XYZ file of N, CA, C and O in Angstrom:
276
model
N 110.603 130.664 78.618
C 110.715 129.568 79.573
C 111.915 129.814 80.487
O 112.935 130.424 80.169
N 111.614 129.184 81.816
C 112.965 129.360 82.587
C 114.209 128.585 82.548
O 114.075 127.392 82.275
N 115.333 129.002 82.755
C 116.488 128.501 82.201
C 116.095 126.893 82.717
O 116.210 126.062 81.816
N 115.702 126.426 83.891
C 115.653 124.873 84.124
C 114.223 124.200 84.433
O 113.474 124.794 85.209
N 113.881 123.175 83.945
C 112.685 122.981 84.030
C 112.867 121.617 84.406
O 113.820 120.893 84.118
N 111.571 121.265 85.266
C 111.486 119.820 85.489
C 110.553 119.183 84.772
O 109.829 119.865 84.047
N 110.390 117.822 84.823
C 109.373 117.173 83.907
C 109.699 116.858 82.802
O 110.754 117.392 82.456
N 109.083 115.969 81.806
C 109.552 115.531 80.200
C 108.811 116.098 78.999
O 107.869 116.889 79.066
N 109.395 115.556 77.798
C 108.166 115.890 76.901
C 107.070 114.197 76.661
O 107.144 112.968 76.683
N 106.216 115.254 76.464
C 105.025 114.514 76.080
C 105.048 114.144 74.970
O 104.474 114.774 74.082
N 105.639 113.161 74.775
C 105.908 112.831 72.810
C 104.201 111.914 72.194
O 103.785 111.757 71.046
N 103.674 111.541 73.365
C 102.299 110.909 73.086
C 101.193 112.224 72.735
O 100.125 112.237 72.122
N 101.831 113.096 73.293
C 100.817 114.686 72.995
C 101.476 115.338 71.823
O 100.934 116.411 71.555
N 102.511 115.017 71.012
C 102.772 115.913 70.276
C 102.616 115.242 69.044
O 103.014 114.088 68.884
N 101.978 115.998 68.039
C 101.434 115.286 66.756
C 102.835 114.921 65.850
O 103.786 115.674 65.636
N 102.640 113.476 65.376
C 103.398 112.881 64.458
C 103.121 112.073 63.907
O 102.111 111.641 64.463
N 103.422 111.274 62.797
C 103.339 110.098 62.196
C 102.946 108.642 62.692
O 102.250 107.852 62.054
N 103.569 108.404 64.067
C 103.145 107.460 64.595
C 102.222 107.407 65.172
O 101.740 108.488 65.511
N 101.541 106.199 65.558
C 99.988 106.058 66.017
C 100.333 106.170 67.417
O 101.309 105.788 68.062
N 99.264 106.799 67.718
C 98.904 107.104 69.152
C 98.809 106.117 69.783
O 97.940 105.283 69.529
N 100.077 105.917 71.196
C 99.846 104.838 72.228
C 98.648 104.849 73.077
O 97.962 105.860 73.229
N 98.377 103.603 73.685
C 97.276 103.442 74.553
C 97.421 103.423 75.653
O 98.295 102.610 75.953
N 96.862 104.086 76.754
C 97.311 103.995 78.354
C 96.659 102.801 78.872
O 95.652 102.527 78.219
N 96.907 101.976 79.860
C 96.857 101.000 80.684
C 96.397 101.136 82.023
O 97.331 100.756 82.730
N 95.433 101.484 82.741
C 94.855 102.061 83.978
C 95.047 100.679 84.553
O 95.097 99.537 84.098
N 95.164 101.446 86.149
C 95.150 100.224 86.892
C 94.951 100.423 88.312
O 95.581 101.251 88.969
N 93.981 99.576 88.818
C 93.881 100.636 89.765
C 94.363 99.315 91.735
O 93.728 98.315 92.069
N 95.054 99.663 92.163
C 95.439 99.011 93.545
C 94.820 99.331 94.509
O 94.915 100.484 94.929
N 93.888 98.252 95.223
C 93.382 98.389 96.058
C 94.038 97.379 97.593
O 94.551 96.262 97.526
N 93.857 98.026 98.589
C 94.580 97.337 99.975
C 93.440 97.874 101.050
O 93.039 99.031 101.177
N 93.031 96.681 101.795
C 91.999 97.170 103.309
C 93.402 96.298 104.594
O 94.431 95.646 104.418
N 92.894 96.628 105.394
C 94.014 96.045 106.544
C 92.673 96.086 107.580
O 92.385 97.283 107.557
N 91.700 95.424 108.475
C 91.163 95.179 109.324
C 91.388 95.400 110.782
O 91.873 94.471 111.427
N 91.088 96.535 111.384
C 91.453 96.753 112.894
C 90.202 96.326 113.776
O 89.116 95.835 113.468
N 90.729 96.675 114.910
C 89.284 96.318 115.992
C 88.236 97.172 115.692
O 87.112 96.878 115.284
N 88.721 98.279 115.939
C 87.505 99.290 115.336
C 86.955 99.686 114.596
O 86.141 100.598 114.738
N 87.354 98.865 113.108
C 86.673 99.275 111.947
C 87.701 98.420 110.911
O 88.306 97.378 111.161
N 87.696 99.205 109.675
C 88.778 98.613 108.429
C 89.093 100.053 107.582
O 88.383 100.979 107.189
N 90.409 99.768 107.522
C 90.874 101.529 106.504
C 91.395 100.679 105.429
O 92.096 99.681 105.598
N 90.926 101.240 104.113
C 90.961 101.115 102.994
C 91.921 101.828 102.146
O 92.170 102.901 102.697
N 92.626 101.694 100.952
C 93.548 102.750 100.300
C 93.388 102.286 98.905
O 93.165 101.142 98.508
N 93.535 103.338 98.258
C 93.525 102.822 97.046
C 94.419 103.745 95.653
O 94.286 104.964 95.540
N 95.255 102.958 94.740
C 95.921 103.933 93.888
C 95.472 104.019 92.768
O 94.650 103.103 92.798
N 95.404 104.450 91.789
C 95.046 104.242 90.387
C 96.314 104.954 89.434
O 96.616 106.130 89.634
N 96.837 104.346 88.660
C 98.097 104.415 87.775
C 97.891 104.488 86.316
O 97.164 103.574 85.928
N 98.120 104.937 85.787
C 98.214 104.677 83.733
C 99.619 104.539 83.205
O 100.392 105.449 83.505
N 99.998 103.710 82.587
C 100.674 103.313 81.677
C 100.570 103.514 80.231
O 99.949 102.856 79.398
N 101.583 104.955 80.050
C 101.419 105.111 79.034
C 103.501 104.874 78.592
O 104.531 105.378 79.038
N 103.131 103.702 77.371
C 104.686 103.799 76.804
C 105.582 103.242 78.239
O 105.015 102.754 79.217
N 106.710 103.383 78.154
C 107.333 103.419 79.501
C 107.078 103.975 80.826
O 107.647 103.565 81.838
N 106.022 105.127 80.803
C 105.900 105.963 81.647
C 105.049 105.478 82.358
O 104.181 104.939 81.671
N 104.787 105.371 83.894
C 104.029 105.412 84.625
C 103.312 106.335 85.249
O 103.954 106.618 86.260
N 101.960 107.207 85.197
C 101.374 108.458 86.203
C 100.699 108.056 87.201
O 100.185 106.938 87.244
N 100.643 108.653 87.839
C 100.299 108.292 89.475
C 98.956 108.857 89.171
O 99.024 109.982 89.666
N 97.687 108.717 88.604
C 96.312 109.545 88.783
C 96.082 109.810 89.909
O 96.386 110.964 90.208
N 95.468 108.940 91.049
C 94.801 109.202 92.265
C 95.406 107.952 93.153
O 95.845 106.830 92.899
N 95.153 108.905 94.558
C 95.186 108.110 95.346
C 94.249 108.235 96.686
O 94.426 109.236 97.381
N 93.348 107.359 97.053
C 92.755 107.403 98.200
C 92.627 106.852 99.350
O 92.630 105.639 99.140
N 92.434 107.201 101.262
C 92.425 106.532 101.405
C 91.414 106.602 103.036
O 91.851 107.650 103.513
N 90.555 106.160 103.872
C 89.661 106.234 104.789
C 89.158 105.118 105.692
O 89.188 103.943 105.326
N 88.726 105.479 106.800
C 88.917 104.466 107.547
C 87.299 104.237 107.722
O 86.643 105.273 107.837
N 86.710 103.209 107.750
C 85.313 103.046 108.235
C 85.557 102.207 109.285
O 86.288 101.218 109.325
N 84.430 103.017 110.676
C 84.246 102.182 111.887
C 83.485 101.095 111.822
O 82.618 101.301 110.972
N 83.367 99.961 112.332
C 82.507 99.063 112.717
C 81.560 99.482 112.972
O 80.685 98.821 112.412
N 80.954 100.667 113.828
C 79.799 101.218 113.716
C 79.266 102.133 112.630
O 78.277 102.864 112.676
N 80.194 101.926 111.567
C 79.502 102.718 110.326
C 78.822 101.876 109.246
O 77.820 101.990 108.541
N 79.895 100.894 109.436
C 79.416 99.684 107.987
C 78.020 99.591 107.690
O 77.673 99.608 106.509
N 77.153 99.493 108.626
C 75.416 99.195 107.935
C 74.960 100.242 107.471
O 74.029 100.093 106.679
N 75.407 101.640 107.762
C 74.681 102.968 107.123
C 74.858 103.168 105.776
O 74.344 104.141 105.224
């Protein structure tokens, strides 16, 4: 390994005695409405223990002339 590393340990990945925590998904959604359409975003997060991971994030704009297709 290299002398400095970033990142933690995974104590939920490493086998021990204690019971395995449960993650907490969650997912944030936001639209904001323009003239020409509406752009959408969206995050999805897990909660595992103290830790928060960022899974995904998305985000796209649909025109007013797209919505019925």
């Amino acid at each position: 390994a290299p002398n400095h590393m970033d990142g933690r340990i995974l104590f939920e990945a490493i086998g021990h005695n204690a019971p395995s925590p449960t993650a907490k998904t969650e997912t944030i959604e936001a639209k904001h409405q323009l003239p020409s359409g509406t752009w959408r975003q969206s995050l999805r997060t897990s909660c595992v223990g103290t830790t928060v991971y960022l899974d995904e994030g998305n985000g796209g704009f649909v025109s007013s002339g797209e919505k019925g297709k």
